[in-house]
Tab-separated table of C-alpha atoms in Angstrom:
chain	number	residue	atom	x	y	z
A	1	MET	CA	-19.509	-7.813	-4.583
A	2	LEU	CA	-20.944	-8.581	-1.017
A	3	ARG	CA	-18.514	-8.877	1.769
A	4	ALA	CA	-18.645	-12.181	3.891
A	5	ILE	CA	-17.363	-14.731	6.540
A	6	ILE	CA	-18.210	-18.281	7.458
A	7	VAL	CA	-18.355	-19.050	11.204
A	8	ASP	CA	-18.829	-22.760	11.757
A	9	ASP	CA	-16.881	-25.458	14.113
A	10	GLU	CA	-17.122	-28.365	11.036
A	11	LEU	CA	-14.225	-28.173	8.821
A	12	LEU	CA	-16.544	-30.286	5.617
A	13	SER	CA	-19.372	-27.719	6.106
A	14	VAL	CA	-16.867	-24.113	5.833
A	15	LYS	CA	-15.327	-26.193	2.468
A	16	ARG	CA	-18.444	-26.552	1.270
A	17	LEU	CA	-20.214	-23.506	1.718
A	18	ASN	CA	-17.159	-21.512	0.775
A	19	ARG	CA	-17.041	-23.010	-2.797
A	20	ILE	CA	-20.301	-22.276	-3.274
A	21	LEU	CA	-20.581	-18.737	-2.330
A	22	SER	CA	-16.663	-18.291	-4.214
A	23	GLU	CA	-18.545	-19.935	-7.467
A	24	SER	CA	-21.109	-17.503	-7.050
A	25	GLY	CA	-19.794	-14.470	-8.404
A	26	THR	CA	-21.164	-12.237	-6.172
A	27	VAL	CA	-19.789	-13.124	-2.709
A	28	ASN	CA	-16.431	-11.968	-1.872
A	29	VAL	CA	-15.775	-14.414	1.472
A	30	CYS	CA	-12.752	-12.511	3.550
A	31	ARG	CA	-12.041	-14.781	5.879
A	32	THR	CA	-13.761	-18.588	7.298
A	33	PHE	CA	-13.854	-19.287	11.138
A	34	LEU	CA	-14.002	-22.513	13.001
A	35	ASN	CA	-13.671	-20.513	16.296
A	36	PRO	CA	-16.784	-17.461	16.715
A	37	LEU	CA	-14.454	-15.445	19.210
A	38	GLU	CA	-12.302	-15.103	16.336
A	39	ALA	CA	-15.145	-14.273	13.899
A	40	LEU	CA	-16.595	-11.680	16.242
A	41	ASP	CA	-12.932	-9.948	16.493
A	42	TYR	CA	-12.487	-9.958	13.414
A	43	ALA	CA	-15.890	-8.418	12.478
A	44	ARG	CA	-15.772	-5.931	14.844
A	45	GLU	CA	-12.472	-4.311	13.057
A	46	ASN	CA	-13.773	-5.170	9.233
A	47	PRO	CA	-16.841	-3.580	7.378
A	48	LEU	CA	-19.238	-6.984	6.331
A	49	ASP	CA	-22.304	-7.476	4.162
A	50	ILE	CA	-23.017	-10.861	5.322
A	51	VAL	CA	-22.180	-13.406	7.556
A	52	PHE	CA	-23.342	-17.599	7.769
A	53	LEU	CA	-22.922	-18.780	11.082
A	54	ASP	CA	-23.823	-22.512	12.546
A	55	ILE	CA	-25.940	-22.610	15.220
A	56	SER	CA	-24.042	-25.109	17.498
A	57	MET	CA	-20.731	-24.022	17.954
A	58	PRO	CA	-18.854	-24.739	21.552
A	59	GLU	CA	-17.631	-21.425	23.543
A	60	ILE	CA	-20.466	-18.903	22.054
A	61	ASP	CA	-23.438	-20.846	19.494
A	62	GLY	CA	-24.934	-18.781	16.405
A	63	MET	CA	-27.594	-17.314	18.419
A	64	SER	CA	-25.592	-15.400	20.451
A	65	LEU	CA	-22.814	-14.396	18.410
A	66	SER	CA	-25.871	-13.908	16.017
A	67	ALA	CA	-26.413	-10.332	18.381
A	68	ARG	CA	-23.330	-9.416	19.152
A	69	LEU	CA	-22.728	-9.069	15.719
A	70	ARG	CA	-25.947	-7.111	15.074
A	71	ALA	CA	-24.710	-4.622	18.230
A	72	HIS	CA	-22.034	-4.009	16.485
A	73	ASP	CA	-22.897	-3.618	12.920
A	74	LYS	CA	-26.703	-3.120	12.613
A	75	GLU	CA	-27.466	-3.038	9.652
A	76	ILE	CA	-25.379	-6.988	8.467
A	77	HIS	CA	-26.721	-9.545	7.536
A	78	ILE	CA	-27.010	-12.950	9.146
A	79	VAL	CA	-27.581	-15.849	7.905
A	80	PHE	CA	-27.926	-19.299	9.837
A	81	VAL	CA	-26.413	-22.488	8.527
A	82	THR	CA	-27.724	-25.441	10.717
A	83	GLY	CA	-28.568	-29.548	10.506
A	84	TYR	CA	-31.813	-28.681	12.865
A	85	ASP	CA	-34.628	-27.057	12.081
A	86	GLU	CA	-35.684	-27.071	15.287
A	87	TYR	CA	-33.994	-23.140	15.142
A	88	ALA	CA	-35.806	-21.790	12.161
A	89	VAL	CA	-38.679	-19.990	14.020
A	90	GLN	CA	-35.985	-18.402	16.673
A	91	ALA	CA	-34.120	-17.305	13.443
A	92	PHE	CA	-36.562	-15.397	12.573
A	93	ASP	CA	-37.814	-14.207	15.447
A	94	MET	CA	-34.486	-12.462	15.697
A	95	ASN	CA	-34.528	-11.205	12.110
A	96	ALA	CA	-32.163	-13.019	10.084
A	97	LEU	CA	-32.043	-13.025	6.774
A	98	ASP	CA	-32.184	-16.771	5.483
A	99	TYR	CA	-31.881	-19.858	7.650
A	100	LEU	CA	-30.235	-22.533	5.431
A	101	MET	CA	-30.217	-26.670	6.092
A	102	LYS	CA	-26.969	-28.696	5.717
A	103	PRO	CA	-26.120	-29.827	3.058
A	104	VAL	CA	-26.488	-26.593	1.592
A	105	THR	CA	-27.032	-26.356	-2.113
A	106	ALA	CA	-25.941	-23.649	-4.537
A	107	GLU	CA	-29.410	-23.640	-5.539
A	108	ARG	CA	-30.763	-22.566	-2.491
A	109	VAL	CA	-27.841	-20.283	-1.620
A	110	ALA	CA	-28.498	-18.632	-4.932
A	111	ARG	CA	-31.791	-17.276	-3.189
A	112	THR	CA	-29.860	-16.385	-0.049
A	113	LEU	CA	-28.006	-14.205	-1.941
A	114	GLU	CA	-30.735	-12.642	-3.845
A	115	ARG	CA	-32.433	-11.359	-1.240
A	116	ALA	CA	-29.439	-10.416	0.183
A	117	GLY	CA	-28.539	-8.033	-2.782
A	118	SER	CA	-32.300	-6.853	-3.088
A	119	LYS	CA	-31.725	-5.721	1.533
A	120	THR	CA	-28.636	-4.499	0.586
A	121	ALA	CA	-29.125	-0.391	0.105
A	122	VAL	CA	-24.954	0.372	-0.210
A	123	THR	CA	-24.235	0.239	-4.006
A	124	VAL	CA	-20.511	-1.116	-3.550
A	125	SER	CA	-18.273	2.056	-5.072
A	126	GLU	CA	-15.376	0.126	-7.797
A	127	SER	CA	-13.385	3.368	-7.426
A	128	LEU	CA	-10.018	2.951	-5.599
A	129	LEU	CA	-7.983	5.103	-3.132
A	130	SER	CA	-5.584	6.796	-4.832
A	131	ILE	CA	-1.964	7.817	-2.797
A	132	ARG	CA	0.947	9.348	-3.710
A	133	LEU	CA	3.703	9.576	-1.430
A	134	PHE	CA	6.373	10.471	-3.813
A	135	ASN	CA	6.776	14.497	-2.846
A	136	GLY	CA	5.205	14.382	-0.320
A	137	LEU	CA	1.750	12.955	0.803
A	138	GLN	CA	-1.551	12.901	-1.444
A	139	LEU	CA	-4.980	10.604	-1.118
A	140	HIS	CA	-7.511	11.440	-3.612
A	141	ARG	CA	-10.006	8.961	-5.954
A	142	GLN	CA	-9.242	7.203	-8.651
A	143	ASP	CA	-11.877	8.053	-11.196
A	144	GLU	CA	-12.004	11.371	-13.060
A	145	SER	CA	-13.162	13.598	-10.154
A	146	ARG	CA	-9.157	12.669	-8.937
A	147	SER	CA	-11.619	13.768	-5.415
A	148	LEU	CA	-9.436	14.901	-2.726
A	149	LEU	CA	-9.428	12.963	0.397
A	150	ARG	CA	-9.110	14.555	3.644
A	151	LEU	CA	-8.677	12.560	6.873
A	152	ARG	CA	-8.711	13.330	10.325
A	153	SER	CA	-5.722	14.563	11.966
A	154	PRO	CA	-2.678	14.129	10.761
A	155	LYS	CA	-1.934	10.545	13.023
A	156	THR	CA	-4.850	9.273	10.656
A	157	GLU	CA	-2.297	10.346	7.666
A	158	GLU	CA	0.926	8.433	9.011
A	159	LEU	CA	-0.708	5.445	10.367
A	160	LEU	CA	-2.552	5.107	6.673
A	161	VAL	CA	1.107	5.615	5.176
A	162	TYR	CA	2.333	3.175	7.522
A	163	LEU	CA	0.500	0.623	7.027
A	164	ILE	CA	0.710	1.374	2.906
A	165	TYR	CA	4.448	1.181	3.931
A	166	LYS	CA	4.456	-1.992	6.025
A	167	GLY	CA	1.937	-3.560	3.907
A	168	LYS	CA	1.570	-5.985	6.933
A	169	VAL	CA	2.205	-5.447	10.241
A	170	SER	CA	1.568	-6.630	14.185
A	171	ARG	CA	-0.253	-4.109	16.234
A	172	GLU	CA	2.366	-4.031	19.201
A	173	GLU	CA	4.733	-2.822	15.454
A	174	ILE	CA	2.247	0.023	14.964
A	175	ILE	CA	2.033	0.927	18.360
A	176	ASP	CA	5.827	1.176	19.268
A	177	THR	CA	6.268	3.025	16.264
A	178	LEU	CA	3.594	5.605	16.890
A	179	TRP	CA	2.826	5.672	20.220
A	180	GLY	CA	5.729	4.879	22.386
A	181	GLY	CA	6.161	5.964	25.539
A	182	PHE	CA	2.171	5.848	25.998
A	183	GLU	CA	0.754	3.335	28.780
A	184	PRO	CA	0.031	0.170	26.132
A	185	GLU	CA	-4.092	0.206	27.360
A	186	LYS	CA	-4.297	4.187	25.873
A	187	ALA	CA	-1.568	3.091	23.130
A	188	HIS	CA	-4.586	0.155	22.233
A	189	LYS	CA	-7.765	2.644	22.257
A	190	ASN	CA	-5.154	5.405	20.272
A	191	LEU	CA	-4.796	2.616	17.494
A	192	ASN	CA	-8.441	1.338	18.042
A	193	THR	CA	-9.691	5.115	17.169
A	194	THR	CA	-7.065	5.953	14.994
A	195	LEU	CA	-7.867	2.948	12.231
A	196	TYR	CA	-12.076	4.005	12.623
A	197	TYR	CA	-11.494	7.579	11.979
A	198	ILE	CA	-9.352	5.946	8.667
A	199	ARG	CA	-12.165	3.958	7.157
A	200	LYS	CA	-14.487	6.037	8.268
A	201	THR	CA	-13.665	8.413	5.715
A	202	ILE	CA	-12.682	5.818	3.493
A	203	SER	CA	-16.055	4.567	3.728
A	204	GLU	CA	-17.908	7.518	3.580
A	205	SER	CA	-16.057	8.031	0.273
A	206	GLN	CA	-17.206	4.849	-1.276
A	207	LEU	CA	-14.051	3.784	-1.841
A	208	LYS	CA	-13.177	0.182	-1.397
A	209	ASN	CA	-11.493	-0.477	1.547
A	210	PRO	CA	-8.019	-1.791	1.326
A	211	ILE	CA	-7.790	-1.963	5.271
A	212	ASN	CA	-7.800	-5.212	6.815
A	213	ALA	CA	-7.340	-5.617	10.753
A	214	TYR	CA	-7.527	-9.024	13.093
A	215	ARG	CA	-6.922	-9.179	16.792
A	216	LYS	CA	-2.739	-8.878	16.446
A	217	GLU	CA	-2.273	-7.973	13.167
A	218	ILE	CA	-3.355	-4.492	10.364
A	219	TRP	CA	-2.437	-5.362	6.819
A	220	ILE	CA	-3.494	-3.826	3.514
A	221	GLU	CA	-4.770	-5.313	0.086
A	222	GLU	CA	-2.730	-3.664	-2.086
A	223	GLU	CA	-5.324	-4.443	-4.933
A	224	HIS	CA	-7.733	-2.092	-3.196
A	225	MET	CA	-5.676	0.294	-3.947
A	226	ASP	CA	-3.685	2.640	-6.474
A	227	CYS	CA	-0.058	3.505	-5.070
A	228	ASP	CA	2.500	4.947	-6.406
A	229	LEU	CA	5.186	3.497	-3.959
A	230	TYR	CA	3.776	-0.120	-4.643
A	231	GLU	CA	4.446	0.534	-8.788
A	232	PHE	CA	7.642	1.275	-8.240
A	233	LYS	CA	8.424	-1.810	-6.010
A	234	ARG	CA	7.044	-3.577	-8.628
A	235	LEU	CA	9.089	-1.852	-11.830
A	236	VAL	CA	12.283	-1.499	-9.631
A	237	LYS	CA	12.145	-5.344	-9.469
A	238	GLN	CA	10.782	-5.976	-13.148
A	239	ILE	CA	13.912	-3.656	-14.606
A	240	ARG	CA	16.461	-6.042	-12.781
A	241	GLN	CA	14.735	-9.031	-14.964
A	242	GLU	CA	15.591	-7.268	-18.356
A	243	GLN	CA	17.592	-5.839	-20.786
A	244	GLY	CA	17.721	-3.145	-24.049
A	245	ILE	CA	15.051	-1.715	-24.589
A	246	SER	CA	12.548	-3.668	-21.952
A	247	ALA	CA	13.700	-2.174	-19.170
A	248	LEU	CA	14.368	1.439	-20.501
A	249	ASN	CA	11.023	1.520	-21.261
A	250	LEU	CA	10.641	0.638	-17.938
A	251	ILE	CA	12.521	3.167	-16.425
A	252	ARG	CA	11.145	5.773	-18.147
A	253	GLN	CA	8.041	4.566	-15.785
A	254	ALA	CA	9.793	4.514	-12.867
A	255	GLU	CA	11.043	8.421	-13.567
A	256	ASP	CA	7.142	9.510	-14.091
A	257	LEU	CA	6.619	7.763	-10.715
A	258	TYR	CA	9.714	9.169	-8.263
A	259	THR	CA	8.415	13.165	-8.682
A	260	GLY	CA	10.129	13.729	-5.729
A	261	THR	CA	11.615	12.630	-1.989
A	262	PHE	CA	9.227	9.476	-0.015
A	263	LEU	CA	6.942	11.346	2.052
A	264	LYS	CA	9.143	14.482	1.599
A	265	SER	CA	8.181	16.954	4.178
A	266	LYS	CA	6.342	15.113	6.111
A	267	GLY	CA	8.583	14.638	9.128
A	268	TYR	CA	7.838	10.781	9.936
A	269	GLU	CA	11.265	9.226	12.129
A	270	TRP	CA	10.193	5.455	10.368
A	271	ALA	CA	10.002	6.724	7.339
A	272	ILE	CA	13.986	7.944	6.726
A	273	ALA	CA	15.942	4.654	5.830
A	274	GLN	CA	13.031	3.802	3.591
A	275	SER	CA	13.295	7.343	1.951
A	276	ARG	CA	16.951	7.158	1.864
A	277	GLN	CA	16.169	3.190	0.273
A	278	LEU	CA	14.443	4.672	-1.957
A	279	GLU	CA	16.584	7.647	-3.646
A	280	ARG	CA	19.205	4.474	-3.855
A	281	GLU	CA	16.925	2.340	-5.844
A	282	PHE	CA	16.558	5.380	-8.454
A	283	ILE	CA	19.696	6.468	-8.660
A	284	GLU	CA	20.616	2.972	-9.655
A	285	LEU	CA	17.887	3.237	-12.474
A	286	LEU	CA	19.068	6.761	-13.840
A	287	GLU	CA	22.103	5.091	-13.716
A	288	LEU	CA	21.599	1.793	-15.868
A	289	ALA	CA	19.783	4.427	-18.112
A	290	GLY	CA	23.035	6.708	-18.314
A	291	LYS	CA	25.342	4.549	-18.760
A	292	HIS	CA	23.181	2.461	-21.870
A	293	TYR	CA	23.128	5.575	-24.355
A	294	SER	CA	26.523	7.112	-23.542
A	295	GLU	CA	28.258	3.179	-24.375
A	296	SER	CA	25.425	2.986	-27.366
A	297	GLY	CA	26.776	6.731	-28.472
A	298	GLN	CA	23.455	8.972	-27.333
A	299	SER	CA	24.962	11.451	-25.618
A	300	ASN	CA	21.915	13.698	-24.546
A	301	PRO	CA	19.801	11.013	-22.878
A	302	ALA	CA	23.165	9.933	-21.226
A	303	LEU	CA	22.978	13.638	-20.094
A	304	HIS	CA	19.516	13.943	-19.094
A	305	TYR	CA	20.141	10.619	-16.733
A	306	PHE	CA	23.479	12.004	-15.419
A	307	GLU	CA	22.339	14.875	-14.700
A	308	ALA	CA	19.155	13.888	-12.788
A	309	ILE	CA	21.717	11.764	-10.892
A	310	LEU	CA	23.855	15.024	-9.747
A	311	LYS	CA	20.584	16.839	-8.485
A	312	LEU	CA	20.414	13.508	-6.021
A	313	ASP	CA	23.483	13.386	-5.434
A	314	PRO	CA	26.068	15.850	-6.378
A	315	LEU	CA	29.211	14.484	-4.995
A	316	ARG	CA	29.218	11.567	-7.345
A	317	GLU	CA	32.455	12.001	-8.845
A	318	ASP	CA	32.288	10.012	-11.256
A	319	ILE	CA	28.847	10.484	-12.298
A	320	SER	CA	30.720	14.195	-12.847
A	321	LEU	CA	32.920	12.981	-14.980
A	322	GLU	CA	30.887	11.657	-16.941
A	323	THR	CA	29.159	14.374	-17.447
A	324	ILE	CA	31.754	16.786	-18.270
A	325	ARG	CA	33.312	14.223	-21.173
A	326	ILE	CA	29.166	14.301	-22.772
A	327	TYR	CA	29.879	18.289	-21.938
A	328	ILE	CA	33.097	18.455	-23.819
A	329	ALA	CA	32.146	16.587	-26.536
A	330	ASN	CA	29.327	18.712	-27.818
A	331	GLY	CA	31.675	22.175	-27.489
A	332	ARG	CA	29.707	23.199	-24.075
A	333	MET	CA	33.572	23.601	-22.556
A	334	ASN	CA	31.245	26.414	-20.138
A	335	GLU	CA	29.243	24.220	-18.634
A	336	ALA	CA	32.241	21.674	-18.407
A	337	VAL	CA	34.705	23.364	-16.125
A	338	ARG	CA	31.336	24.813	-14.451
A	339	GLN	CA	30.161	21.756	-12.980
A	340	TYR	CA	33.467	20.998	-12.276
A	341	ARG	CA	33.583	24.260	-10.256
A	342	SER	CA	30.336	22.966	-8.471
A	343	LEU	CA	31.559	19.848	-7.359
A	344	GLU	CA	35.540	21.469	-5.816
A	345	GLN	CA	33.153	23.820	-4.037
A	346	MET	CA	31.260	20.874	-2.306
A	347	LEU	CA	34.323	18.334	-1.805
A	348	LYS	CA	35.662	20.907	-0.155
A	349	GLN	CA	32.460	22.215	2.104
A	350	GLU	CA	31.631	18.589	2.583
A	351	LEU	CA	34.952	16.518	2.706
A	352	GLY	CA	37.478	18.765	2.473
A	353	THR	CA	38.919	16.729	-0.594
A	354	VAL	CA	39.289	17.841	-4.147
A	355	PRO	CA	37.986	16.035	-7.723
A	356	ASP	CA	39.296	13.225	-8.646
A	357	PRO	CA	42.726	14.405	-11.026
A	358	ARG	CA	40.814	13.010	-13.874
A	359	ILE	CA	38.388	15.218	-13.702
A	360	ALA	CA	40.336	18.234	-14.224
A	361	ALA	CA	42.734	16.434	-16.827
A	362	ALA	CA	39.920	15.633	-18.937
A	363	ILE	CA	39.304	19.718	-19.206
A	364	ARG	CA	43.003	20.670	-19.497
A	365	ASN	CA	43.154	18.216	-22.606
A	366	VAL	CA	40.956	19.969	-24.525
A	367	ASP	CA	41.761	22.820	-23.217
A	368	PRO	CA	45.159	24.029	-20.918
A	369	LEU	CA	44.271	27.047	-19.287
A	370	ALA	CA	40.196	26.390	-18.458
A	371	LEU	CA	40.923	25.919	-14.900
A	372	SER	CA	43.900	27.977	-14.784
A	373	LEU	CA	40.899	31.275	-12.830
């Protein structure tokens, strides 16, 4: 689909053209603008295929705006939209794609779009950027090739990940987080340059661009990428609204996604709190599944989830007790004792305490001498 913006200081004209373009099925109207200066800022930071410009506008007329847009991107298609035909010759002298008279009609716009399609050399790929943030960082194409994407530098990686993590964020917050301590002018330049290289890599890989940038904010279009973090959050929200088998099936999906700590080994300070929060949410899901299976007498799946919790949080005495009870019930006394000793050692080292007496009692009730050594 052609990526487009509409620039016109008449709101009714904008609405009419927006409706016609949206109904065409071949155009994605990214934004509409009543202010040409705002449109220019947007076009400088977002890839576009075609721009529909009113000619008579305050501050910058359509002709001047067209020249500035072409200076930024010589491949962009310009379509002038006006209520006066005296500009036609001048418009085509500027190599405009087309010249539409108001009020525009769907039939006339269709001919313009046919011309734009025939002149557009770049084929828009349907492939998405796929990013995995659990257990490290991996970027690749979401297609049969699954080819890896390599960004220019560690900073381009960090900026992309931060944008994905935040979803929508102000430029000032990005600068404070990633370029804190820099002079404002240099920090803004670093942000713009780094963002440029991210988008360049995505464009050269013929992937849909998920990043939108404007003067004060940058945001991610989630539907234009495949991200394990977004899918995990969606599952957590859905699980909290489900019960029984449906919830358990969703927990299994979440377990497949959570392959390790969020951004493991990347060392981003801003990611520490999010990493802990995601781990807590994952443990809650494991505990929900473990208790469900335990209460329904299904010891093997219950044990699977309890053991998974202890790998992430080995100091959980309540989960250790549940695990030891299952070991005992299945005649695995040696493993019950081993789990108790492991908990005992960690509590002593980390907290200077001893396990809950109920845990030892559960073992001694079966074998009074099991903990005597």
